[in-house]
C-alpha positions as a LaTeX table, in Angstrom:
\begin{tabular}{lrrr}
\hline
Residue & $x$ (\AA) & $y$ (\AA) & $z$ (\AA) \\
\hline
Met1 & 28.44 & $-88.37$ & $-152.43$ \\
Asp2 & 31.67 & $-88.49$ & $-154.43$ \\
Leu3 & 32.43 & $-91.97$ & $-153.14$ \\
Leu4 & 28.92 & $-93.15$ & $-153.98$ \\
Arg5 & 29.15 & $-91.62$ & $-157.44$ \\
Ser6 & 32.47 & $-93.35$ & $-158.12$ \\
Glu7 & 31.06 & $-96.70$ & $-156.99$ \\
Phe8 & 28.03 & $-96.41$ & $-159.26$ \\
Leu9 & 30.21 & $-95.23$ & $-162.15$ \\
Glu10 & 32.26 & $-98.39$ & $-161.75$ \\
Ile11 & 29.08 & $-100.52$ & $-161.71$ \\
Lys12 & 27.89 & $-98.83$ & $-164.91$ \\
Ala13 & 31.30 & $-99.32$ & $-166.51$ \\
Leu14 & 31.23 & $-103.04$ & $-165.68$ \\
Ile15 & 27.75 & $-103.45$ & $-167.15$ \\
Glu16 & 28.70 & $-101.43$ & $-170.24$ \\
Glu17 & 31.77 & $-103.60$ & $-170.70$ \\
Glu18 & 29.56 & $-106.70$ & $-170.45$ \\
Glu19 & 27.20 & $-105.17$ & $-173.03$ \\
Asn20 & 30.09 & $-104.31$ & $-175.37$ \\
Gln21 & 31.47 & $-107.84$ & $-175.11$ \\
Ala22 & 28.04 & $-109.37$ & $-175.86$ \\
Met23 & 27.43 & $-107.02$ & $-178.80$ \\
Lys24 & 30.95 & $-107.71$ & $-180.10$ \\
Lys25 & 30.31 & $-111.47$ & $-180.12$ \\
Val26 & 27.04 & $-111.01$ & $-182.01$ \\
Glu27 & 28.71 & $-108.63$ & $-184.48$ \\
Glu28 & 31.52 & $-111.15$ & $-185.04$ \\
Glu29 & 28.95 & $-113.83$ & $-185.77$ \\
Glu30 & 27.14 & $-111.44$ & $-188.11$ \\
Lys31 & 30.42 & $-110.64$ & $-189.90$ \\
Arg32 & 31.22 & $-114.34$ & $-190.25$ \\
Val33 & 27.89 & $-114.97$ & $-191.96$ \\
Cys34 & 28.16 & $-111.82$ & $-194.12$ \\
Asp35 & 31.68 & $-112.83$ & $-195.24$ \\
Lys36 & 30.29 & $-116.19$ & $-196.34$ \\
Phe37 & 27.54 & $-114.46$ & $-198.28$ \\
Asp38 & 30.10 & $-112.16$ & $-199.93$ \\
Tyr39 & 32.22 & $-115.17$ & $-200.90$ \\
Val40 & 29.25 & $-117.01$ & $-202.40$ \\
His41 & 28.21 & $-113.81$ & $-204.19$ \\
Asn42 & 31.66 & $-113.53$ & $-205.80$ \\
Val43 & 31.66 & $-117.19$ & $-206.83$ \\
Leu44 & 28.20 & $-116.87$ & $-208.35$ \\
Gly45 & 29.31 & $-113.68$ & $-210.14$ \\
Lys46 & 32.23 & $-115.52$ & $-211.74$ \\
Lys47 & 29.96 & $-118.40$ & $-212.71$ \\
Lys48 & 27.50 & $-115.93$ & $-214.24$ \\
Asn49 & 30.29 & $-114.41$ & $-216.38$ \\
Glu50 & 31.43 & $-117.88$ & $-217.45$ \\
Ile51 & 27.92 & $-118.82$ & $-218.54$ \\
Gln52 & 27.51 & $-115.48$ & $-220.31$ \\
Val53 & 30.69 & $-116.13$ & $-222.39$ \\
Ile54 & 29.35 & $-119.55$ & $-223.42$ \\
Arg55 & 26.00 & $-118.02$ & $-224.29$ \\
Asp56 & 27.68 & $-115.40$ & $-226.48$ \\
Gln57 & 29.62 & $-118.14$ & $-228.29$ \\
Ile58 & 26.40 & $-120.08$ & $-228.91$ \\
Glu59 & 24.68 & $-117.00$ & $-230.30$ \\
Met60 & 27.66 & $-116.30$ & $-232.57$ \\
Ala61 & 27.58 & $-119.88$ & $-233.83$ \\
Leu62 & 23.88 & $-119.57$ & $-234.64$ \\
Thr63 & 24.61 & $-116.61$ & $-236.91$ \\
Glu64 & 27.19 & $-118.58$ & $-238.95$ \\
Asp65 & 26.09 & $-119.08$ & $-242.60$ \\
Asp66 & 28.71 & $-121.67$ & $-243.48$ \\
Asp67 & 27.40 & $-125.10$ & $-242.44$ \\
Ile68 & 30.90 & $-126.62$ & $-242.07$ \\
Thr69 & 32.09 & $-123.79$ & $-239.83$ \\
Phe70 & 28.88 & $-123.99$ & $-237.80$ \\
Leu71 & 29.32 & $-127.71$ & $-237.21$ \\
Lys72 & 32.97 & $-127.23$ & $-236.14$ \\
Asn73 & 32.02 & $-124.48$ & $-233.67$ \\
Ala74 & 29.07 & $-126.52$ & $-232.38$ \\
Ala75 & 31.32 & $-129.52$ & $-231.79$ \\
Lys76 & 33.72 & $-127.40$ & $-229.74$ \\
Leu77 & 30.84 & $-125.94$ & $-227.69$ \\
Arg78 & 29.50 & $-129.41$ & $-226.92$ \\
His79 & 32.73 & $-130.23$ & $-225.05$ \\
Thr80 & 32.39 & $-127.08$ & $-222.92$ \\
Ser81 & 31.09 & $-128.07$ & $-219.51$ \\
Thr82 & 29.83 & $-125.96$ & $-216.63$ \\
Lys83 & 30.03 & $-127.37$ & $-213.15$ \\
Glu84 & 27.42 & $-126.76$ & $-210.52$ \\
Val85 & 28.44 & $-124.16$ & $-207.96$ \\
Phe86 & 28.86 & $-125.48$ & $-204.44$ \\
Ile87 & 26.99 & $-123.19$ & $-202.03$ \\
Pro88 & 27.85 & $-123.88$ & $-198.38$ \\
Arg89 & 25.16 & $-123.79$ & $-195.74$ \\
Ile90 & 25.00 & $-120.30$ & $-194.29$ \\
Asp91 & 23.17 & $-119.58$ & $-191.05$ \\
Leu92 & 23.74 & $-117.88$ & $-187.72$ \\
Asp93 & 24.94 & $-119.94$ & $-184.79$ \\
Gln94 & 21.65 & $-119.90$ & $-182.89$ \\
Asn95 & 23.17 & $-121.63$ & $-179.85$ \\
Leu96 & 25.72 & $-118.82$ & $-179.56$ \\
Ile97 & 23.06 & $-116.13$ & $-179.92$ \\
His98 & 20.84 & $-117.91$ & $-177.38$ \\
Thr99 & 23.71 & $-118.21$ & $-174.88$ \\
Ile100 & 24.61 & $-114.52$ & $-175.20$ \\
Tyr101 & 20.99 & $-113.47$ & $-174.69$ \\
Gln102 & 20.50 & $-115.79$ & $-171.72$ \\
Gly103 & 23.66 & $-114.34$ & $-170.15$ \\
Ala104 & 22.29 & $-110.80$ & $-170.49$ \\
Phe105 & 18.89 & $-111.88$ & $-169.19$ \\
Ser106 & 20.45 & $-113.60$ & $-166.15$ \\
Leu107 & 22.57 & $-110.52$ & $-165.41$ \\
Lys108 & 19.45 & $-108.34$ & $-165.49$ \\
Glu109 & 17.62 & $-110.64$ & $-163.06$ \\
Ile110 & 20.61 & $-110.62$ & $-160.68$ \\
Val111 & 20.80 & $-106.81$ & $-160.77$ \\
Lys112 & 17.04 & $-106.49$ & $-160.19$ \\
Arg113 & 17.14 & $-108.80$ & $-157.19$ \\
Thr114 & 20.21 & $-107.06$ & $-155.76$ \\
Val115 & 18.76 & $-103.58$ & $-156.23$ \\
Asn116 & 15.39 & $-104.53$ & $-154.70$ \\
Gln117 & 16.81 & $-106.45$ & $-151.74$ \\
Pro118 & 18.06 & $-103.57$ & $-149.52$ \\
Gln119 & 14.76 & $-101.67$ & $-149.80$ \\
Glu120 & 12.74 & $-104.81$ & $-149.05$ \\
Lys121 & 14.81 & $-105.60$ & $-145.95$ \\
Lys122 & 14.45 & $-102.03$ & $-144.74$ \\
Val123 & 10.67 & $-102.10$ & $-145.11$ \\
Glu124 & 10.51 & $-105.48$ & $-143.40$ \\
Ala125 & 12.60 & $-104.28$ & $-140.45$ \\
Asn126 & 10.44 & $-101.17$ & $-140.04$ \\
Leu127 & 7.31 & $-103.30$ & $-139.92$ \\
Gln128 & 8.67 & $-105.75$ & $-137.40$ \\
Trp129 & 10.50 & $-103.57$ & $-134.86$ \\
Lys130 & 8.71 & $-100.92$ & $-132.79$ \\
Pro131 & 10.89 & $-99.80$ & $-129.86$ \\
Lys132 & 9.19 & $-99.28$ & $-126.53$ \\
Ala133 & 9.73 & $-96.15$ & $-124.48$ \\
Phe134 & 12.68 & $-96.55$ & $-122.12$ \\
Gln135 & 12.17 & $-95.94$ & $-118.40$ \\
Ile136 & 14.50 & $-93.19$ & $-117.23$ \\
Asn137 & 15.33 & $-92.59$ & $-113.56$ \\
Pro138 & 16.13 & $-89.16$ & $-112.07$ \\
Ser139 & 19.87 & $-89.73$ & $-112.55$ \\
Asn140 & 19.32 & $-89.99$ & $-116.35$ \\
Lys141 & 20.31 & $-93.69$ & $-116.32$ \\
Leu142 & 18.27 & $-96.53$ & $-117.64$ \\
Ser143 & 16.46 & $-98.48$ & $-114.97$ \\
Ala144 & 16.86 & $-102.25$ & $-114.71$ \\
Ser145 & 13.51 & $-102.79$ & $-116.40$ \\
Gly146 & 14.45 & $-100.31$ & $-119.13$ \\
Arg147 & 17.77 & $-102.07$ & $-119.79$ \\
Lys148 & 15.97 & $-105.41$ & $-119.91$ \\
Ala149 & 13.40 & $-104.08$ & $-122.40$ \\
Ala150 & 16.15 & $-102.51$ & $-124.52$ \\
Gly151 & 18.13 & $-105.74$ & $-124.53$ \\
Ser152 & 15.16 & $-107.84$ & $-125.53$ \\
Gln153 & 14.27 & $-105.40$ & $-128.32$ \\
Ala154 & 17.85 & $-105.32$ & $-129.59$ \\
Ala155 & 17.87 & $-109.12$ & $-129.76$ \\
Lys156 & 14.77 & $-109.02$ & $-131.96$ \\
Ile157 & 16.08 & $-106.52$ & $-134.51$ \\
Gly158 & 16.25 & $-107.98$ & $-138.03$ \\
Lys159 & 14.68 & $-111.29$ & $-137.05$ \\
Ala160 & 11.47 & $-111.91$ & $-139.01$ \\
Pro161 & 8.79 & $-113.96$ & $-137.27$ \\
Gln162 & 8.66 & $-117.47$ & $-138.69$ \\
Lys163 & 5.04 & $-117.99$ & $-139.63$ \\
Pro164 & 3.90 & $-121.12$ & $-141.46$ \\
Gln165 & 2.77 & $-120.51$ & $-145.03$ \\
Pro166 & $-0.75$ & $-121.58$ & $-146.00$ \\
Glu167 & $-0.91$ & $-125.04$ & $-147.54$ \\
Leu168 & $-1.86$ & $-125.10$ & $-151.24$ \\
Ser169 & $-4.97$ & $-126.89$ & $-152.34$ \\
Glu170 & $-4.55$ & $-130.19$ & $-154.13$ \\
Asp171 & $-7.90$ & $-129.72$ & $-155.85$ \\
Ala172 & $-7.03$ & $-127.47$ & $-158.74$ \\
Asp173 & $-10.53$ & $-126.71$ & $-160.07$ \\
Thr174 & $-11.88$ & $-125.06$ & $-156.91$ \\
Arg175 & $-10.27$ & $-122.55$ & $-154.58$ \\
Asp176 & $-9.01$ & $-123.73$ & $-151.20$ \\
Lys177 & $-11.78$ & $-123.07$ & $-148.69$ \\
Arg178 & $-9.44$ & $-123.17$ & $-145.72$ \\
Lys179 & $-8.51$ & $-119.69$ & $-144.48$ \\
Pro180 & $-4.75$ & $-119.08$ & $-144.64$ \\
Ala181 & $-2.95$ & $-117.68$ & $-141.61$ \\
Lys182 & $-2.91$ & $-113.89$ & $-141.77$ \\
Ser183 & 0.59 & $-112.54$ & $-142.20$ \\
Ala184 & 2.28 & $-109.59$ & $-143.83$ \\
Pro185 & 3.46 & $-110.34$ & $-147.39$ \\
Asn186 & 7.04 & $-111.50$ & $-147.37$ \\
Thr187 & 8.54 & $-109.30$ & $-150.07$ \\
Ala188 & 12.03 & $-110.49$ & $-149.33$ \\
Asn189 & 11.01 & $-113.99$ & $-150.38$ \\
Pro190 & 8.62 & $-113.75$ & $-153.35$ \\
Gly191 & 8.40 & $-117.53$ & $-153.67$ \\
Ala192 & 6.69 & $-117.74$ & $-150.29$ \\
Thr193 & 3.71 & $-115.67$ & $-151.48$ \\
Ser194 & 0.59 & $-117.82$ & $-151.31$ \\
Leu195 & $-1.49$ & $-118.85$ & $-154.27$ \\
Glu196 & $-4.62$ & $-117.38$ & $-152.70$ \\
Ser197 & $-3.05$ & $-113.91$ & $-152.56$ \\
Phe198 & $-2.57$ & $-113.95$ & $-156.34$ \\
Leu199 & $-6.16$ & $-114.98$ & $-156.96$ \\
Thr200 & $-7.32$ & $-111.78$ & $-155.29$ \\
Lys201 & $-4.87$ & $-109.48$ & $-157.09$ \\
Ser202 & $-6.09$ & $-107.15$ & $-159.83$ \\
Arg203 & $-4.69$ & $-107.42$ & $-163.35$ \\
Glu204 & $-2.68$ & $-104.24$ & $-162.75$ \\
Glu205 & $-1.01$ & $-105.93$ & $-159.77$ \\
Leu206 & $-0.32$ & $-109.07$ & $-161.82$ \\
Leu207 & 1.34 & $-106.93$ & $-164.50$ \\
Glu208 & 4.05 & $-106.07$ & $-161.96$ \\
Tyr209 & 5.37 & $-109.59$ & $-162.67$ \\
Ala210 & 5.01 & $-109.29$ & $-166.47$ \\
Val211 & 7.80 & $-110.70$ & $-168.64$ \\
Lys212 & 8.39 & $-110.42$ & $-172.36$ \\
Ile213 & 7.99 & $-113.77$ & $-174.12$ \\
Thr214 & 9.16 & $-114.61$ & $-177.64$ \\
Leu215 & 9.02 & $-117.93$ & $-179.47$ \\
Asp216 & 12.08 & $-120.08$ & $-180.10$ \\
Phe217 & 11.97 & $-121.13$ & $-183.77$ \\
Asn218 & 14.53 & $-123.86$ & $-183.06$ \\
Thr219 & 11.76 & $-125.71$ & $-181.20$ \\
Ala220 & 8.93 & $-125.04$ & $-183.70$ \\
His221 & 7.36 & $-128.02$ & $-185.48$ \\
Asn222 & 7.46 & $-127.68$ & $-189.26$ \\
Lys223 & 3.70 & $-127.07$ & $-189.32$ \\
Val224 & 4.00 & $-124.09$ & $-186.97$ \\
Leu225 & 4.38 & $-120.75$ & $-188.72$ \\
Leu226 & 5.93 & $-117.95$ & $-186.64$ \\
Ser227 & 5.32 & $-114.27$ & $-187.40$ \\
Asp228 & 5.37 & $-110.77$ & $-185.89$ \\
Arg229 & 8.95 & $-111.11$ & $-184.66$ \\
Asn230 & 8.29 & $-114.56$ & $-183.22$ \\
Thr231 & 5.33 & $-113.45$ & $-181.07$ \\
Lys232 & 2.54 & $-115.05$ & $-183.11$ \\
Met233 & 2.07 & $-118.71$ & $-184.06$ \\
Ser234 & $-0.36$ & $-120.40$ & $-186.46$ \\
Val235 & $-0.80$ & $-123.68$ & $-188.31$ \\
Ser236 & 0.78 & $-123.64$ & $-191.76$ \\
Glu237 & $-0.79$ & $-125.66$ & $-194.57$ \\
Ile238 & 2.62 & $-125.78$ & $-196.24$ \\
Pro239 & 5.34 & $-127.38$ & $-194.05$ \\
Gln240 & 8.08 & $-124.91$ & $-193.13$ \\
Lys241 & 11.64 & $-125.76$ & $-194.15$ \\
Tyr242 & 13.16 & $-125.44$ & $-190.70$ \\
Ser243 & 16.69 & $-126.74$ & $-190.37$ \\
Pro244 & 17.12 & $-129.86$ & $-188.20$ \\
His245 & 17.67 & $-129.10$ & $-184.52$ \\
Pro246 & 17.77 & $-131.38$ & $-181.46$ \\
Gln247 & 15.23 & $-129.16$ & $-179.67$ \\
Arg248 & 12.70 & $-129.16$ & $-182.53$ \\
Phe249 & 9.32 & $-130.89$ & $-182.06$ \\
Thr250 & 8.80 & $-133.54$ & $-184.70$ \\
Tyr251 & 5.54 & $-135.19$ & $-183.58$ \\
Cys252 & 3.18 & $-132.44$ & $-182.37$ \\
Ser253 & 2.71 & $-128.95$ & $-183.80$ \\
Gln254 & 4.19 & $-127.24$ & $-180.76$ \\
Val255 & 6.69 & $-124.48$ & $-179.97$ \\
Leu256 & 8.37 & $-123.24$ & $-176.78$ \\
Gly257 & 9.13 & $-119.77$ & $-175.55$ \\
Phe258 & 12.69 & $-118.51$ & $-175.92$ \\
Gln259 & 12.86 & $-117.47$ & $-172.25$ \\
Cys260 & 13.16 & $-119.91$ & $-169.36$ \\
Phe261 & 12.56 & $-119.44$ & $-165.64$ \\
Lys262 & 14.27 & $-121.20$ & $-162.75$ \\
Arg263 & 13.27 & $-118.83$ & $-159.95$ \\
Gly264 & 10.91 & $-115.99$ & $-159.13$ \\
Ile265 & 7.37 & $-115.01$ & $-160.16$ \\
His266 & 6.51 & $-114.42$ & $-163.82$ \\
Tyr267 & 3.34 & $-113.45$ & $-165.69$ \\
Trp268 & 2.44 & $-113.42$ & $-169.39$ \\
Glu269 & $-0.72$ & $-113.32$ & $-171.49$ \\
Val270 & $-1.76$ & $-115.16$ & $-174.65$ \\
Glu271 & $-4.58$ & $-114.17$ & $-176.98$ \\
Leu272 & $-6.66$ & $-116.85$ & $-178.72$ \\
Gln273 & $-7.11$ & $-115.09$ & $-182.03$ \\
Arg274 & $-8.67$ & $-117.82$ & $-184.14$ \\
Asn275 & $-10.26$ & $-121.22$ & $-183.68$ \\
Asn276 & $-10.24$ & $-123.30$ & $-180.53$ \\
Phe277 & $-7.84$ & $-126.15$ & $-181.19$ \\
Cys278 & $-4.85$ & $-125.12$ & $-179.11$ \\
Gly279 & $-3.04$ & $-125.54$ & $-175.81$ \\
Ile280 & $-1.17$ & $-123.19$ & $-173.45$ \\
Gly281 & 1.16 & $-124.34$ & $-170.71$ \\
Ile282 & 4.67 & $-124.73$ & $-169.33$ \\
Cys283 & 7.23 & $-127.51$ & $-169.56$ \\
Tyr284 & 10.76 & $-128.53$ & $-168.65$ \\
Gly285 & 13.40 & $-128.11$ & $-171.33$ \\
Ser286 & 14.10 & $-131.84$ & $-171.03$ \\
Met287 & 10.63 & $-132.79$ & $-172.29$ \\
Asp288 & 10.64 & $-135.22$ & $-175.23$ \\
Arg289 & 10.54 & $-133.74$ & $-178.73$ \\
Gln290 & 9.51 & $-136.93$ & $-180.52$ \\
Gly291 & 6.69 & $-139.44$ & $-180.13$ \\
Ala292 & 3.26 & $-139.25$ & $-178.51$ \\
Asp293 & 4.80 & $-138.47$ & $-175.10$ \\
Ser294 & 6.05 & $-135.14$ & $-176.47$ \\
Arg295 & 2.55 & $-133.64$ & $-176.49$ \\
Leu296 & 1.88 & $-131.06$ & $-173.79$ \\
Gly297 & 0.32 & $-132.53$ & $-170.67$ \\
Arg298 & 0.86 & $-136.11$ & $-171.78$ \\
Asn299 & 3.98 & $-136.48$ & $-169.65$ \\
Ser300 & 5.29 & $-135.58$ & $-166.20$ \\
Ser301 & 7.36 & $-132.71$ & $-167.60$ \\
Ser302 & 4.53 & $-130.41$ & $-168.73$ \\
Trp303 & 1.34 & $-128.74$ & $-167.47$ \\
Cys304 & $-1.27$ & $-127.19$ & $-169.76$ \\
Ile305 & $-4.85$ & $-126.27$ & $-170.45$ \\
Glu306 & $-6.25$ & $-127.29$ & $-173.82$ \\
Trp307 & $-9.09$ & $-126.10$ & $-176.03$ \\
Phe308 & $-10.50$ & $-128.84$ & $-178.26$ \\
Asn309 & $-13.42$ & $-127.20$ & $-180.03$ \\
Ser310 & $-15.87$ & $-126.32$ & $-177.22$ \\
Lys311 & $-14.20$ & $-128.62$ & $-174.68$ \\
Ile312 & $-11.62$ & $-127.27$ & $-172.23$ \\
Ser313 & $-9.35$ & $-129.62$ & $-170.28$ \\
Ala314 & $-6.38$ & $-129.46$ & $-167.94$ \\
Trp315 & $-3.59$ & $-131.95$ & $-168.63$ \\
His316 & $-0.59$ & $-133.20$ & $-166.66$ \\
Asn317 & 1.14 & $-136.58$ & $-166.64$ \\
Asp318 & $-1.38$ & $-137.86$ & $-169.23$ \\
Leu319 & $-4.29$ & $-137.20$ & $-166.85$ \\
Glu320 & $-7.19$ & $-135.07$ & $-168.05$ \\
Lys321 & $-9.57$ & $-132.95$ & $-166.00$ \\
Cys322 & $-12.53$ & $-131.40$ & $-167.81$ \\
Leu323 & $-13.14$ & $-127.73$ & $-167.01$ \\
Pro324 & $-16.11$ & $-125.37$ & $-167.24$ \\
Asn325 & $-16.23$ & $-123.42$ & $-170.49$ \\
Thr326 & $-15.00$ & $-119.84$ & $-170.57$ \\
Lys327 & $-15.69$ & $-117.06$ & $-173.04$ \\
Ala328 & $-12.34$ & $-115.42$ & $-172.38$ \\
Thr329 & $-10.16$ & $-115.04$ & $-175.47$ \\
Lys330 & $-7.15$ & $-113.77$ & $-173.55$ \\
Ile331 & $-5.42$ & $-116.09$ & $-171.08$ \\
Gly332 & $-3.06$ & $-115.01$ & $-168.32$ \\
Val333 & $-0.41$ & $-117.40$ & $-167.02$ \\
Leu334 & 1.24 & $-116.77$ & $-163.64$ \\
Leu335 & 4.16 & $-118.96$ & $-162.61$ \\
Asn336 & 5.53 & $-118.91$ & $-159.06$ \\
Tyr337 & 8.58 & $-121.15$ & $-159.19$ \\
Glu338 & 9.49 & $-121.21$ & $-155.48$ \\
Gly339 & 5.82 & $-121.22$ & $-154.50$ \\
Gly340 & 5.36 & $-124.35$ & $-156.59$ \\
Phe341 & 2.32 & $-123.43$ & $-158.63$ \\
Val342 & 1.12 & $-122.12$ & $-161.99$ \\
Ile343 & $-2.33$ & $-120.60$ & $-162.50$ \\
Phe344 & $-4.27$ & $-119.91$ & $-165.70$ \\
Leu345 & $-6.66$ & $-116.96$ & $-165.71$ \\
Gly346 & $-9.34$ & $-115.83$ & $-168.14$ \\
Ile347 & $-8.69$ & $-112.11$ & $-168.74$ \\
Gly348 & $-11.66$ & $-109.83$ & $-169.37$ \\
Glu349 & $-13.30$ & $-107.00$ & $-167.49$ \\
Lys350 & $-12.53$ & $-109.17$ & $-164.47$ \\
His351 & $-10.10$ & $-112.06$ & $-164.51$ \\
Asn352 & $-11.31$ & $-115.42$ & $-163.30$ \\
Leu353 & $-9.45$ & $-118.60$ & $-162.41$ \\
Ile354 & $-9.55$ & $-121.29$ & $-165.12$ \\
Tyr355 & $-7.22$ & $-123.79$ & $-163.45$ \\
Lys356 & $-4.28$ & $-124.09$ & $-161.07$ \\
Phe357 & $-1.52$ & $-126.67$ & $-160.83$ \\
Lys358 & 0.59 & $-127.34$ & $-157.77$ \\
Ala359 & 4.03 & $-128.91$ & $-158.24$ \\
Gln360 & 7.52 & $-128.88$ & $-156.83$ \\
Phe361 & 9.50 & $-127.68$ & $-159.84$ \\
Thr362 & 12.99 & $-129.10$ & $-160.25$ \\
Glu363 & 14.14 & $-127.76$ & $-163.65$ \\
Ala364 & 13.99 & $-124.55$ & $-165.66$ \\
Leu365 & 10.50 & $-123.98$ & $-167.08$ \\
Tyr366 & 9.59 & $-122.74$ & $-170.56$ \\
Pro367 & 6.30 & $-121.30$ & $-171.82$ \\
Ala368 & 4.82 & $-123.91$ & $-174.18$ \\
Phe369 & 2.15 & $-123.80$ & $-176.88$ \\
Trp370 & 0.24 & $-126.26$ & $-179.07$ \\
Val371 & $-1.71$ & $-125.32$ & $-182.22$ \\
Phe372 & $-3.65$ & $-127.98$ & $-184.07$ \\
Ser373 & $-6.00$ & $-127.29$ & $-186.97$ \\
Ser374 & $-5.69$ & $-124.96$ & $-189.94$ \\
Gly375 & $-6.75$ & $-121.45$ & $-188.94$ \\
Thr376 & $-5.63$ & $-121.79$ & $-185.32$ \\
Met377 & $-3.63$ & $-118.75$ & $-184.22$ \\
Leu378 & $-2.17$ & $-117.70$ & $-180.87$ \\
Ser379 & $-0.56$ & $-114.35$ & $-180.17$ \\
Leu380 & 1.71 & $-113.36$ & $-177.26$ \\
Cys381 & 0.57 & $-110.11$ & $-175.70$ \\
Gln382 & 3.35 & $-107.54$ & $-175.32$ \\
Leu383 & 2.84 & $-106.40$ & $-171.75$ \\
Lys384 & 6.14 & $-104.47$ & $-171.56$ \\
\hline
\end{tabular}
């Protein structure tokens, strides 16, 4: 117990050190920006005093009764010039902040996988290996048949049966009617879990894969207004003065999630709060940010479902598939990266499948959103 305690104390110390280093970097960036603000504040204070002195001189000149003296003082004041104050651009290094956060997020995912792995393997081994009773002869030695059975069982320990996974349906608007091979869920390899198994899960079971999603304002089009700590998006009638950024959308009023996923199973929900001119999907980070090809679903790098008034469509690679209407105002998105599919669900008293895409993903995927007309509003549900 002492040895175990010392090992875990060391693990905690390493994680705390990583946390301290990350917080220190953010604090240093905060201090850098605050120092700039303090400098500008001091410069503006000096400029304010300078202008105040000139103002006092002007007011004194206006009280002068002697016209000759007034004209002399006025002539001197005319030669007094005030230069515009140069105010440097002050903003946080968003790339640095993003990198620090992604590092912490990646560390968390590694720890979660590492912590869950031993338990999963243990459960799997218990399910797969059931030792047979050994045959014992009167001399308390294993018989030949007993030794043979023991040897064969020992050879099987820890080896999971290799069963073929059910093939995913290519037709994404109807469920695959072929019955998948019955097999125990492979918890050690979440990516191998079949699409059909998720379609039968309850919402409570889907919430086991819930992730927290926030919006990355560096990608937001200038007509997209972000609010509620970057969890709500709407169409702004007044263009936002976002600073230029290589990841910002310039053609379509779209925005990406801050988080990206390159492995595992992830689930999030989006509420359609107003209007029906919007789109919800996923995309690669390499998707275009300019031109008509940058719209969700109009390229090979994105998959989405789209509401255009009363019409609902699924889009990928500039191909549209019209879908049956749904009254659901809350949409669940489940991404299985290794499994190679993403499904969109209408969430209500019972969730129902809206559409499913099958693909072999090759890059990190980001949640993606499109809002079109004035009044459109989407809100990310905080499931954690």
